[in-house]
Short mmCIF file of C-alpha atoms in Angstrom, two decimals:
data_model
loop_
_atom_site.label_atom_id
_atom_site.label_comp_id
_atom_site.label_asym_id
_atom_site.label_seq_id
_atom_site.Cartn_x
_atom_site.Cartn_y
_atom_site.Cartn_z
CA MET A 1 16.58 13.41 -10.23
CA ALA A 2 15.17 9.96 -9.57
CA GLY A 3 14.18 7.61 -12.37
CA LEU A 4 11.05 6.80 -10.44
CA ALA A 5 9.83 8.28 -7.18
CA VAL A 6 6.80 7.16 -5.17
CA GLU A 7 6.05 9.32 -2.15
CA ARG A 8 3.53 8.54 0.57
CA ILE A 9 0.96 6.87 -1.66
CA THR A 10 -2.16 5.64 0.10
CA TYR A 11 -5.04 4.13 -1.84
CA ASP A 12 -8.39 2.62 -0.89
CA PHE A 13 -10.84 0.45 -2.80
CA ARG A 14 -14.06 1.59 -1.20
CA SER A 15 -13.48 0.73 2.45
CA LYS A 16 -10.53 -1.61 1.88
CA ARG A 17 -7.05 -0.15 2.14
CA ALA A 18 -4.98 -1.38 -0.81
CA LEU A 19 -1.83 0.69 -0.28
CA GLU A 20 -0.66 2.50 2.83
CA ASP A 21 1.98 5.20 2.86
CA VAL A 22 4.08 3.57 0.13
CA THR A 23 7.34 5.41 -0.45
CA PHE A 24 10.41 4.43 -2.45
CA THR A 25 12.65 5.78 -5.18
CA VAL A 26 14.57 4.07 -7.97
CA GLU A 27 17.69 5.76 -9.30
CA PRO A 28 18.09 6.11 -13.07
CA GLY A 29 19.52 2.99 -14.67
CA ARG A 30 18.73 0.70 -11.73
CA PHE A 31 16.84 -2.57 -11.75
CA CYS A 32 14.38 -2.53 -8.87
CA ALA A 33 12.38 -5.61 -7.96
CA LEU A 34 9.01 -5.01 -6.32
CA LEU A 35 8.57 -8.26 -4.44
CA GLY A 36 5.34 -9.22 -2.76
CA PRO A 37 2.99 -12.16 -2.39
CA ASN A 38 -0.28 -12.23 -4.33
CA GLY A 39 -2.61 -9.52 -3.10
CA ALA A 40 0.22 -7.36 -1.75
CA GLY A 41 -0.94 -4.36 -3.80
CA LYS A 42 1.56 -4.61 -6.66
CA SER A 43 -1.05 -4.38 -9.43
CA THR A 44 -2.79 -1.50 -7.67
CA LEU A 45 0.53 0.32 -7.47
CA PHE A 46 1.06 -0.32 -11.20
CA ALA A 47 -2.39 1.05 -11.98
CA LEU A 48 -1.43 4.21 -10.08
CA LEU A 49 1.98 4.43 -11.76
CA THR A 50 0.34 4.19 -15.19
CA ARG A 51 -2.45 6.61 -14.21
CA LEU A 52 -5.23 4.11 -14.73
CA PHE A 53 -6.12 5.17 -11.19
CA VAL A 54 -5.26 8.41 -9.46
CA ALA A 55 -4.36 8.43 -5.78
CA ARG A 56 -5.81 11.21 -3.65
CA THR A 57 -2.77 11.40 -1.45
CA GLY A 58 0.93 11.18 -2.20
CA ARG A 59 2.97 11.87 -5.26
CA ILE A 60 4.47 9.92 -8.17
CA GLU A 61 7.32 11.20 -10.30
CA ILE A 62 8.47 9.57 -13.53
CA ALA A 63 11.78 10.73 -14.99
CA GLY A 64 11.37 14.07 -13.23
CA HIS A 65 7.73 14.61 -14.29
CA ASP A 66 5.01 14.74 -11.67
CA LEU A 67 2.32 12.27 -12.78
CA SER A 68 -0.59 14.35 -11.51
CA ARG A 69 0.70 17.77 -12.60
CA ALA A 70 2.17 16.79 -15.98
CA PRO A 71 0.54 13.43 -16.76
CA LEU A 72 1.22 13.43 -20.49
CA ALA A 73 4.92 14.28 -20.12
CA ALA A 74 5.25 11.59 -17.45
CA LEU A 75 3.40 8.95 -19.50
CA SER A 76 5.52 9.72 -22.55
CA ARG A 77 8.63 8.74 -20.55
CA LEU A 78 7.06 5.50 -19.39
CA GLY A 79 7.06 2.03 -20.96
CA VAL A 80 4.68 -0.55 -19.52
CA VAL A 81 4.33 -4.31 -19.76
CA PHE A 82 1.09 -5.30 -18.09
CA GLN A 83 0.50 -8.59 -16.35
CA SER A 84 -2.14 -9.71 -18.82
CA SER A 85 -1.26 -9.55 -22.48
CA THR A 86 -2.21 -6.36 -24.29
CA LEU A 87 -1.46 -7.58 -27.80
CA ASP A 88 -4.10 -7.67 -30.52
CA LEU A 89 -3.89 -11.34 -31.30
CA ASP A 90 -5.88 -10.93 -34.56
CA LEU A 91 -3.42 -8.38 -35.91
CA THR A 92 0.06 -9.02 -37.25
CA VAL A 93 3.18 -8.53 -35.16
CA ARG A 94 4.14 -5.52 -37.29
CA ARG A 95 0.67 -3.93 -37.01
CA ASN A 96 0.75 -4.30 -33.23
CA LEU A 97 4.03 -2.41 -33.06
CA LEU A 98 2.95 0.29 -35.53
CA TYR A 99 -0.29 0.85 -33.62
CA PHE A 100 1.61 1.42 -30.40
CA ALA A 101 4.14 3.68 -32.12
CA ALA A 102 1.32 5.84 -33.47
CA LEU A 103 -0.26 6.15 -30.02
CA HIS A 104 3.08 7.61 -28.95
CA GLY A 105 3.27 10.05 -31.85
CA ILE A 106 5.67 8.08 -34.05
CA SER A 107 4.60 7.51 -37.64
CA GLY A 108 5.72 6.85 -41.18
CA ARG A 109 9.28 5.84 -41.90
CA GLU A 110 10.43 6.41 -38.34
CA ALA A 111 7.77 4.01 -37.03
CA GLU A 112 8.70 1.42 -39.66
CA ARG A 113 12.38 1.79 -38.79
CA ARG A 114 11.83 1.39 -35.04
CA THR A 115 9.48 -1.54 -35.58
CA ALA A 116 12.05 -3.28 -37.79
CA GLU A 117 14.79 -2.57 -35.23
CA ALA A 118 12.68 -3.93 -32.39
CA LEU A 119 11.96 -7.13 -34.33
CA ASP A 120 15.62 -7.48 -35.33
CA ARG A 121 16.69 -7.25 -31.71
CA LEU A 122 14.30 -10.06 -30.87
CA GLY A 123 15.44 -12.10 -33.85
CA MET A 124 11.83 -12.04 -35.05
CA ALA A 125 12.18 -10.01 -38.25
CA GLU A 126 10.86 -12.85 -40.40
CA ARG A 127 7.74 -13.16 -38.23
CA ALA A 128 6.57 -9.55 -38.74
CA ALA A 129 3.70 -10.58 -40.99
CA GLU A 130 2.44 -13.34 -38.69
CA LYS A 131 -0.50 -12.78 -36.43
CA ALA A 132 0.49 -12.09 -32.82
CA GLY A 133 -1.74 -14.99 -31.82
CA ALA A 134 0.62 -17.37 -33.62
CA LEU A 135 3.54 -16.53 -31.28
CA ASN A 136 4.32 -18.61 -28.21
CA GLY A 137 4.08 -17.12 -24.71
CA GLY A 138 7.77 -16.28 -24.43
CA HIS A 139 7.85 -14.54 -27.81
CA ARG A 140 4.71 -12.59 -27.00
CA ARG A 141 6.27 -11.33 -23.79
CA ARG A 142 9.52 -10.34 -25.49
CA MET A 143 7.50 -8.59 -28.15
CA GLU A 144 5.56 -6.68 -25.50
CA ILE A 145 8.81 -5.56 -23.93
CA ALA A 146 10.16 -4.48 -27.33
CA ARG A 147 6.91 -2.63 -27.97
CA ALA A 148 7.10 -0.85 -24.61
CA LEU A 149 10.53 0.46 -25.66
CA ILE A 150 9.59 1.75 -29.12
CA HIS A 151 9.11 5.34 -27.92
CA ARG A 152 12.43 5.11 -26.01
CA PRO A 153 11.13 5.65 -22.49
CA SER A 154 13.35 6.32 -19.45
CA VAL A 155 11.39 4.09 -17.11
CA LEU A 156 10.12 0.57 -17.82
CA LEU A 157 7.46 -1.02 -15.62
CA LEU A 158 6.84 -4.75 -15.81
CA ASP A 159 4.00 -6.31 -13.83
CA GLU A 160 4.78 -9.99 -13.21
CA PRO A 161 5.92 -10.44 -16.80
CA THR A 162 6.97 -14.07 -16.40
CA VAL A 163 3.59 -15.40 -15.30
CA GLY A 164 2.66 -18.47 -17.30
CA LEU A 165 6.06 -18.89 -18.96
CA ASP A 166 8.30 -21.96 -18.85
CA ALA A 167 11.57 -21.88 -16.91
CA ALA A 168 13.78 -21.12 -19.92
CA SER A 169 11.63 -18.21 -21.14
CA ARG A 170 11.39 -16.92 -17.59
CA ALA A 171 15.16 -16.88 -17.16
CA ALA A 172 15.67 -15.29 -20.58
CA ILE A 173 13.20 -12.49 -19.95
CA THR A 174 14.52 -11.80 -16.46
CA ALA A 175 18.05 -11.56 -17.89
CA HIS A 176 16.80 -9.34 -20.72
CA ALA A 177 15.26 -6.86 -18.27
CA HIS A 178 18.49 -6.78 -16.24
CA ASP A 179 20.42 -6.05 -19.44
CA LEU A 180 18.08 -3.16 -20.21
CA ALA A 181 18.80 -1.65 -16.80
CA GLY A 182 22.50 -2.10 -17.57
CA GLN A 183 21.96 0.06 -20.65
CA GLY A 184 20.62 2.97 -18.59
CA LEU A 185 16.90 2.24 -18.35
CA THR A 186 15.17 2.47 -14.97
CA VAL A 187 13.34 -0.83 -14.49
CA LEU A 188 10.63 -1.64 -11.96
CA TRP A 189 9.92 -5.37 -12.01
CA ALA A 190 6.98 -6.62 -9.97
CA THR A 191 7.10 -10.27 -8.99
CA HIS A 192 6.17 -12.75 -6.31
CA LEU A 193 9.07 -15.04 -7.24
CA VAL A 194 12.20 -14.59 -5.16
CA ASP A 195 14.44 -16.36 -7.68
CA GLU A 196 13.95 -13.53 -10.18
CA VAL A 197 15.77 -11.12 -7.86
CA ARG A 198 19.56 -10.84 -8.01
CA ALA A 199 21.72 -9.89 -5.03
CA GLU A 200 22.84 -6.63 -6.65
CA ASP A 201 19.27 -5.50 -7.46
CA ARG A 202 17.43 -2.83 -5.63
CA LEU A 203 14.58 -4.47 -3.72
CA VAL A 204 11.28 -3.20 -2.34
CA VAL A 205 9.22 -5.75 -0.41
CA LEU A 206 5.49 -5.01 -0.42
CA HIS A 207 3.05 -6.86 1.80
CA ARG A 208 -0.60 -6.05 2.54
CA GLY A 209 -0.16 -2.65 0.96
CA ARG A 210 2.88 -1.62 3.02
CA VAL A 211 6.59 -1.44 2.27
CA LEU A 212 8.30 -3.92 4.60
CA ALA A 213 11.84 -3.53 3.30
CA ASP A 214 13.66 -1.24 0.91
CA GLY A 215 17.34 -1.54 -0.01
CA ALA A 216 19.89 -3.74 -1.72
CA ALA A 217 18.54 -7.27 -2.26
CA GLY A 218 21.77 -8.85 -0.98
CA GLU A 219 21.56 -6.95 2.30
CA ILE A 220 17.86 -7.56 2.86
CA GLY A 221 18.22 -11.25 2.08
CA GLY A 222 21.40 -11.72 4.08
CA GLY A 223 22.38 -14.75 1.98
CA ASP A 224 18.95 -16.36 1.84
CA LEU A 225 16.34 -14.05 0.36
CA THR A 226 13.65 -16.75 0.25
CA ALA A 227 13.86 -17.33 4.00
CA ALA A 228 13.99 -13.59 4.68
CA PHE A 229 10.97 -12.98 2.44
CA LEU A 230 8.93 -15.73 4.07
CA ARG A 231 9.88 -14.46 7.50
CA MET A 232 8.85 -10.92 6.64
CA THR A 233 5.52 -11.86 5.07
CA GLY A 234 4.69 -14.25 7.87
CA ALA A 235 4.38 -17.34 5.69
CA THR A 236 5.84 -20.67 6.63
CA ALA A 237 8.07 -22.53 4.24
CA MET B 1 -0.32 16.19 -35.01
CA SER B 2 0.14 13.33 -32.55
CA TRP B 3 -3.59 13.59 -31.80
CA LEU B 4 -4.54 12.97 -35.41
CA LEU B 5 -1.96 10.23 -35.67
CA ALA B 6 -3.59 8.43 -32.74
CA LEU B 7 -7.03 8.87 -34.34
CA LYS B 8 -5.75 7.38 -37.57
CA ALA B 9 -4.12 4.46 -35.77
CA ILE B 10 -7.24 3.70 -33.75
CA LEU B 11 -9.45 3.85 -36.87
CA MET B 12 -7.03 1.58 -38.70
CA ARG B 13 -6.97 -0.90 -35.83
CA GLU B 14 -10.77 -1.06 -35.66
CA ALA B 15 -11.05 -1.42 -39.44
CA LEU B 16 -8.49 -4.24 -39.51
CA ARG B 17 -10.22 -6.00 -36.66
CA PHE B 18 -13.58 -5.60 -38.38
CA LEU B 19 -12.25 -6.98 -41.66
CA GLY B 20 -10.54 -9.78 -39.77
CA GLN B 21 -13.82 -10.94 -38.28
CA LYS B 22 -15.60 -11.97 -41.44
CA GLY B 23 -18.75 -13.12 -39.72
CA ARG B 24 -19.35 -9.72 -38.14
CA LEU B 25 -20.77 -7.93 -41.20
CA VAL B 26 -22.96 -10.89 -42.08
CA SER B 27 -24.35 -11.23 -38.58
CA ALA B 28 -24.89 -7.49 -38.38
CA LEU B 29 -26.97 -7.70 -41.58
CA VAL B 30 -28.91 -10.85 -40.81
CA ARG B 31 -30.80 -9.34 -37.87
CA PRO B 32 -32.38 -6.36 -39.68
CA LEU B 33 -32.91 -8.38 -42.85
CA VAL B 34 -34.94 -10.98 -40.97
CA TRP B 35 -37.06 -8.16 -39.57
CA LEU B 36 -37.47 -6.68 -43.02
CA PHE B 37 -38.23 -9.85 -44.95
CA VAL B 38 -40.24 -11.72 -42.34
CA PHE B 39 -41.60 -9.42 -39.67
CA ALA B 40 -42.43 -6.49 -41.95
CA ALA B 41 -43.98 -8.75 -44.58
CA GLY B 42 -46.18 -10.32 -41.94
CA PHE B 43 -47.14 -6.98 -40.43
CA ARG B 44 -47.89 -5.24 -43.68
CA ALA B 45 -51.44 -6.54 -43.60
CA ALA B 46 -51.95 -5.91 -39.89
CA LEU B 47 -50.86 -2.30 -39.78
CA GLY B 48 -52.41 0.53 -41.72
CA LEU B 49 -50.18 3.57 -42.03
CA SER B 50 -51.49 7.05 -42.61
CA ILE B 51 -49.69 9.81 -44.42
CA THR B 52 -47.44 11.61 -41.95
CA PRO B 53 -44.26 13.59 -42.68
CA PRO B 54 -41.86 12.93 -44.31
CA TYR B 55 -44.11 10.70 -46.40
CA GLN B 56 -46.32 12.29 -49.07
CA THR B 57 -48.26 9.23 -50.05
CA TYR B 58 -49.31 5.91 -48.61
CA ILE B 59 -46.34 3.70 -47.97
CA THR B 60 -45.93 0.02 -47.23
CA TYR B 61 -44.79 -1.15 -43.84
CA GLU B 62 -41.49 -2.31 -45.33
CA ILE B 63 -40.69 1.25 -46.32
CA TYR B 64 -41.68 2.56 -42.91
CA ILE B 65 -39.53 0.11 -41.01
CA VAL B 66 -36.24 0.60 -42.91
CA PRO B 67 -35.00 3.71 -41.00
CA GLY B 68 -35.85 1.92 -37.76
CA LEU B 69 -33.82 -1.08 -38.83
CA VAL B 70 -30.91 1.19 -39.72
CA GLY B 71 -31.25 2.49 -36.16
CA MET B 72 -31.30 -1.10 -34.92
CA ILE B 73 -27.96 -1.76 -36.62
CA LEU B 74 -26.47 1.33 -34.98
CA LEU B 75 -27.92 0.42 -31.60
CA PHE B 76 -26.65 -3.15 -31.61
CA ASN B 77 -23.32 -2.06 -32.97
CA GLY B 78 -22.91 0.70 -30.40
CA MET B 79 -23.53 -1.82 -27.64
CA GLN B 80 -21.37 -4.45 -29.30
CA SER B 81 -18.45 -2.07 -29.58
CA SER B 82 -18.71 -1.35 -25.89
CA LEU B 83 -18.89 -5.09 -25.31
CA SER B 84 -15.56 -5.22 -27.08
CA LEU B 85 -14.35 -2.42 -24.80
CA VAL B 86 -15.22 -4.43 -21.73
CA TYR B 87 -13.55 -7.42 -23.34
CA ASP B 88 -10.61 -5.21 -24.35
CA ARG B 89 -10.24 -4.01 -20.84
CA GLU B 90 -10.08 -7.55 -19.58
CA MET B 91 -7.62 -8.40 -22.30
CA GLY B 92 -5.68 -5.30 -21.46
CA SER B 93 -5.63 -3.39 -24.73
CA MET B 94 -7.87 -0.71 -23.28
CA ARG B 95 -5.16 -0.21 -20.65
CA LEU B 96 -2.61 0.13 -23.37
CA LEU B 97 -4.75 2.78 -25.03
CA LEU B 98 -5.34 4.70 -21.81
CA THR B 99 -1.63 4.88 -20.96
CA ALA B 100 -0.85 6.65 -24.24
CA PRO B 101 0.40 10.20 -23.57
CA LEU B 102 -2.76 11.89 -24.85
CA PRO B 103 -5.79 13.28 -23.04
CA ARG B 104 -8.11 10.50 -22.06
CA TRP B 105 -11.21 12.18 -23.49
CA TRP B 106 -9.48 12.31 -26.87
CA LEU B 107 -8.56 8.62 -26.76
CA LEU B 108 -12.15 7.76 -25.88
CA PHE B 109 -13.43 10.05 -28.63
CA CYS B 110 -11.19 8.23 -31.14
CA ARG B 111 -12.67 4.89 -30.07
CA LEU B 112 -16.12 6.42 -30.44
CA VAL B 113 -15.50 7.64 -33.98
CA ALA B 114 -14.01 4.27 -34.94
CA ALA B 115 -17.05 2.41 -33.59
CA ALA B 116 -19.44 4.85 -35.28
CA LEU B 117 -17.78 4.57 -38.70
CA ILE B 118 -18.03 0.80 -38.61
CA SER B 119 -21.72 1.16 -37.75
CA VAL B 120 -22.22 3.50 -40.70
CA LEU B 121 -20.59 0.99 -43.02
CA GLN B 122 -22.98 -1.71 -41.87
CA ALA B 123 -25.99 0.61 -42.14
CA TYR B 124 -25.18 1.38 -45.77
CA ALA B 125 -24.62 -2.29 -46.54
CA PHE B 126 -28.15 -2.87 -45.22
CA LEU B 127 -29.55 0.00 -47.32
CA VAL B 128 -27.97 -1.55 -50.40
CA VAL B 129 -29.60 -4.92 -49.71
CA ALA B 130 -32.93 -3.17 -49.06
CA ALA B 131 -32.58 -1.33 -52.38
CA LEU B 132 -31.93 -4.62 -54.16
CA TYR B 133 -35.11 -5.93 -52.52
CA GLY B 134 -36.96 -2.97 -54.00
CA ILE B 135 -37.09 -0.55 -51.08
CA ARG B 136 -35.47 2.57 -52.49
CA PHE B 137 -35.16 6.16 -51.37
CA PRO B 138 -34.48 9.29 -53.44
CA PRO B 139 -30.81 9.31 -54.53
CA LEU B 140 -30.20 12.54 -52.59
CA GLY B 141 -31.59 10.83 -49.51
CA TYR B 142 -28.70 8.37 -49.43
CA VAL B 143 -26.27 11.31 -49.29
CA ALA B 144 -28.29 13.35 -46.79
CA ALA B 145 -28.61 10.32 -44.54
CA LEU B 146 -24.84 10.03 -44.06
CA PRO B 147 -24.45 12.78 -41.42
CA ALA B 148 -27.70 11.67 -39.77
CA ILE B 149 -26.57 8.05 -39.53
CA LEU B 150 -23.11 9.10 -38.35
CA LEU B 151 -24.55 11.33 -35.61
CA ALA B 152 -26.97 8.61 -34.49
CA ALA B 153 -24.12 6.07 -34.49
CA MET B 154 -21.95 8.40 -32.40
CA MET B 155 -24.77 8.95 -29.92
CA LEU B 156 -25.35 5.22 -29.46
CA ALA B 157 -21.63 4.43 -29.34
CA ALA B 158 -21.26 7.10 -26.64
CA LEU B 159 -24.05 5.44 -24.66
CA GLY B 160 -22.27 2.11 -25.06
CA LEU B 161 -18.97 3.66 -23.99
CA PHE B 162 -20.57 5.09 -20.86
CA LEU B 163 -22.17 1.75 -20.01
CA SER B 164 -18.86 -0.03 -20.55
CA SER B 165 -17.24 2.19 -17.93
CA MET B 166 -19.90 1.14 -15.45
CA ILE B 167 -19.86 -2.58 -16.14
CA ARG B 168 -17.40 -4.83 -14.41
CA GLN B 169 -17.93 -8.11 -16.12
CA LEU B 170 -19.11 -9.50 -19.39
CA GLU B 171 -21.90 -11.34 -17.61
CA ASN B 172 -23.41 -8.06 -16.54
CA PHE B 173 -23.36 -6.91 -20.10
CA ALA B 174 -25.95 -9.49 -21.13
CA GLY B 175 -28.27 -7.82 -18.63
CA VAL B 176 -27.59 -4.44 -20.17
CA MET B 177 -28.49 -5.84 -23.57
CA ASN B 178 -31.88 -6.79 -22.17
CA PHE B 179 -32.37 -3.64 -20.13
CA VAL B 180 -31.01 -1.17 -22.67
CA ILE B 181 -31.34 -2.50 -26.21
CA PHE B 182 -34.81 -3.99 -26.07
CA PRO B 183 -36.55 -1.12 -24.23
CA MET B 184 -34.79 1.44 -26.42
CA PHE B 185 -35.77 -0.34 -29.59
CA PHE B 186 -39.35 -1.23 -28.75
CA LEU B 187 -40.14 2.07 -27.02
CA SER B 188 -39.34 4.02 -30.14
CA SER B 189 -40.73 4.93 -33.53
CA ALA B 190 -38.59 2.26 -35.19
CA LEU B 191 -41.38 -0.29 -35.62
CA TYR B 192 -44.53 1.79 -35.38
CA PRO B 193 -45.36 5.48 -35.80
CA LEU B 194 -45.98 7.31 -32.56
CA TRP B 195 -49.55 8.29 -33.45
CA LYS B 196 -50.28 4.58 -33.68
CA MET B 197 -48.66 4.06 -30.28
CA ALA B 198 -50.81 6.89 -28.87
CA GLU B 199 -53.93 4.99 -29.90
CA ALA B 200 -52.78 2.12 -27.73
CA SER B 201 -51.55 4.21 -24.81
CA PRO B 202 -50.71 7.92 -24.62
CA ARG B 203 -48.34 7.19 -21.74
CA LEU B 204 -46.35 4.75 -23.83
CA ARG B 205 -46.26 7.34 -26.60
CA ASP B 206 -44.77 9.85 -24.14
CA LEU B 207 -42.13 7.33 -23.17
CA CYS B 208 -41.29 6.78 -26.83
CA GLN B 209 -41.15 10.52 -27.33
CA ALA B 210 -38.63 10.85 -24.49
CA ASN B 211 -36.42 8.11 -25.91
CA PRO B 212 -33.40 9.57 -27.75
CA PHE B 213 -33.42 6.51 -30.01
CA THR B 214 -36.82 7.63 -31.38
CA HIS B 215 -35.25 10.91 -32.41
CA ALA B 216 -32.22 9.18 -33.94
CA VAL B 217 -34.58 7.06 -36.05
CA GLU B 218 -36.68 10.07 -37.06
CA LEU B 219 -33.54 12.02 -37.98
CA ILE B 220 -32.52 9.17 -40.31
CA ARG B 221 -36.08 8.76 -41.65
CA PHE B 222 -36.34 12.43 -42.62
CA ALA B 223 -32.79 12.56 -43.98
CA LEU B 224 -33.48 9.56 -46.25
CA TYR B 225 -36.03 11.82 -48.00
CA GLY B 226 -33.62 14.74 -48.07
CA LYS B 227 -35.48 16.51 -45.29
CA GLY B 228 -34.38 17.90 -41.95
CA ASN B 229 -36.03 17.43 -38.57
CA LEU B 230 -34.77 20.03 -36.11
CA LEU B 231 -36.19 18.47 -32.97
CA ALA B 232 -34.73 15.07 -33.86
CA LEU B 233 -31.37 16.66 -34.67
CA ALA B 234 -31.30 18.63 -31.41
CA VAL B 235 -32.24 15.65 -29.24
CA THR B 236 -29.80 13.27 -30.96
CA ALA B 237 -26.92 15.75 -30.77
CA GLY B 238 -27.78 16.66 -27.18
CA ALA B 239 -27.95 13.00 -26.15
CA MET B 240 -24.59 12.39 -27.79
CA LEU B 241 -22.99 15.18 -25.78
CA VAL B 242 -24.56 13.98 -22.54
CA PHE B 243 -23.58 10.32 -23.07
CA GLY B 244 -20.11 11.39 -24.22
CA ALA B 245 -19.61 13.52 -21.11
CA LEU B 246 -20.84 10.65 -18.92
CA ALA B 247 -18.37 8.29 -20.63
CA VAL B 248 -15.45 10.66 -19.97
CA TRP B 249 -16.62 10.91 -16.37
CA GLY B 250 -16.93 7.13 -16.15
CA TYR B 251 -13.38 6.67 -17.38
CA ASP B 252 -11.93 9.46 -15.22
CA PRO B 253 -9.01 7.85 -13.36
CA ALA B 254 -9.79 9.77 -10.21
CA ARG B 255 -13.42 8.68 -10.17
CA GLY B 256 -15.20 5.98 -12.13
CA LEU B 257 -12.55 3.30 -12.31
CA ALA B 258 -11.23 4.25 -8.91
CA SER B 259 -13.97 2.40 -7.14
CA ARG B 260 -13.01 -0.99 -8.49
CA LYS B 261 -9.99 -3.16 -8.87
CA ALA B 262 -7.79 -3.23 -11.97
#
C-alpha cells in the first residue's frame, strides 16, 4: 500500500490544460519533494489531492483510500498546509487548534490534550492565549504544521510552506518536515526552490503540468540538482 | 456525533469572530436605525397607510417599516457573511473547512446556520432599540417572530452562499451588492405596502410579489403580531431550499469551483 498514489491525473481549466497524465507514488514514511517552477501545476495538483477540485480522469489514493470513492476516509488520513495561511488571525492560537480538532471529530479533553501537546512540541505553550495574528511568519507556519497533525494523519501535504519566510525559518521548517517523514509520516512537499531538496529525498519534477522526472533526488540531480532542474525546465541560469 | 461537533465548532468560531469585531454590531444597527429615525419620520406625513392585515387599526409609518428594516438587517448580513466567505476563501480558511472529513453540504449548512444566528442576534438588538424608541409589538409577537426571522435569515444567507460560490473576486462583490441588495430591498414590501405600489404601477407590484424578500418581510410582519402567513412561509422556505441547493451545487468540487483556479 502506497502512502500516496496519483495515477494518470489530467485536469483542464476551461480550455487550458493544467495537468497532463500525472502519475507518481510516495511510499509510506518517505519525504517526497514536488519540484516545479511557478505555474507548473503544483497548486492545482494540491487542490485535487485535497478534493477542492475533482479530476474527471485518473485516480488518487491516500493511505489506501480512494479519494473519489471514499472521500471522507481519505480526507481523514490527510493533513494539509496550504500555501496561503489558513489561520484565523483574530482568534487565539489555542482556539485555532481546537477549531481544527473539532472539524476532525476531536473534542473535549482529548482536543485540549492534543492542542497542549502540539504547542509544547513547538515550544509555544505560553503563547496559547495570544492571537494568531501576533505570531511571526515562522511561528505561524510551524503552528499550521502542528495543526495539520492534530488528527494524526498518515499523509502530510505542504504547498510551498516556506514562501515569505527568512532563511533561518525556512531551514528550520524544511528540517522539521524531514524529521516528520523520519517518524513514519508520508510527506509531499511542493516547492520551486531546489535547495529545499536533499539528495536522499524522493523527487518528482513537474513542469507545465507534466512529470519530467521521478526518482531519487541524488540520481536525478547527478551531483548538481540546480543545473539539472534548469536544464529540464528549459530555463537558463 | 462528529457532525454536531463540527456544527458547534463553526458556530463558536463565528460567534468569537463576531464578538471580536466590535464595530460590526454597531454598524449593523446604524443602517436600519437611520432609516427608522430619519427616513420613516420624514415619510410619515407623505404616506397614508390603510388598514390591511395583520394591522387592525391605523398605524404610523414607523410601525409599518420595522419588519422591513429587520429584513434589511438579514439581507445585508446574509450578503456580508458571504463577503466574508469570499474573503475567507482568499485567506484560505474556507479551504481548511472544505477539507474536513465531512460531507460538503453539511459544512456549508453549518456556515449557513452560523451566519443566520448572527443575523437573528442583530435583528433582535434592533427590535430592542425600536421598542425603546416606542415602537412595540405584542409580547407574544417577539417570540413568534423568532422562527420567522431565523428562516428569513437562513434564506438570505443561502442566497449569499450561492453568490459567493459564483464570485471570483471581492471587487465583483461590490457589483452584487448593487445588483442584488438594492433591487431586492426596494422591490419589496419592506418600505411600502404592495397595494400602494400597485397604484404606481401594477407591473412593479408583480415584481415585488415575485421577490422572495417580500415574502420574508411579510412572514416577519405577521409573526410580530403572533399571526401566520402561509404563502409567505411557503415562498420563504421554498426559496431557502432552492438557494441552498444552488449553493451546494456551486461548491461541488466536480463542478462550480472546477471552472476556475484555486
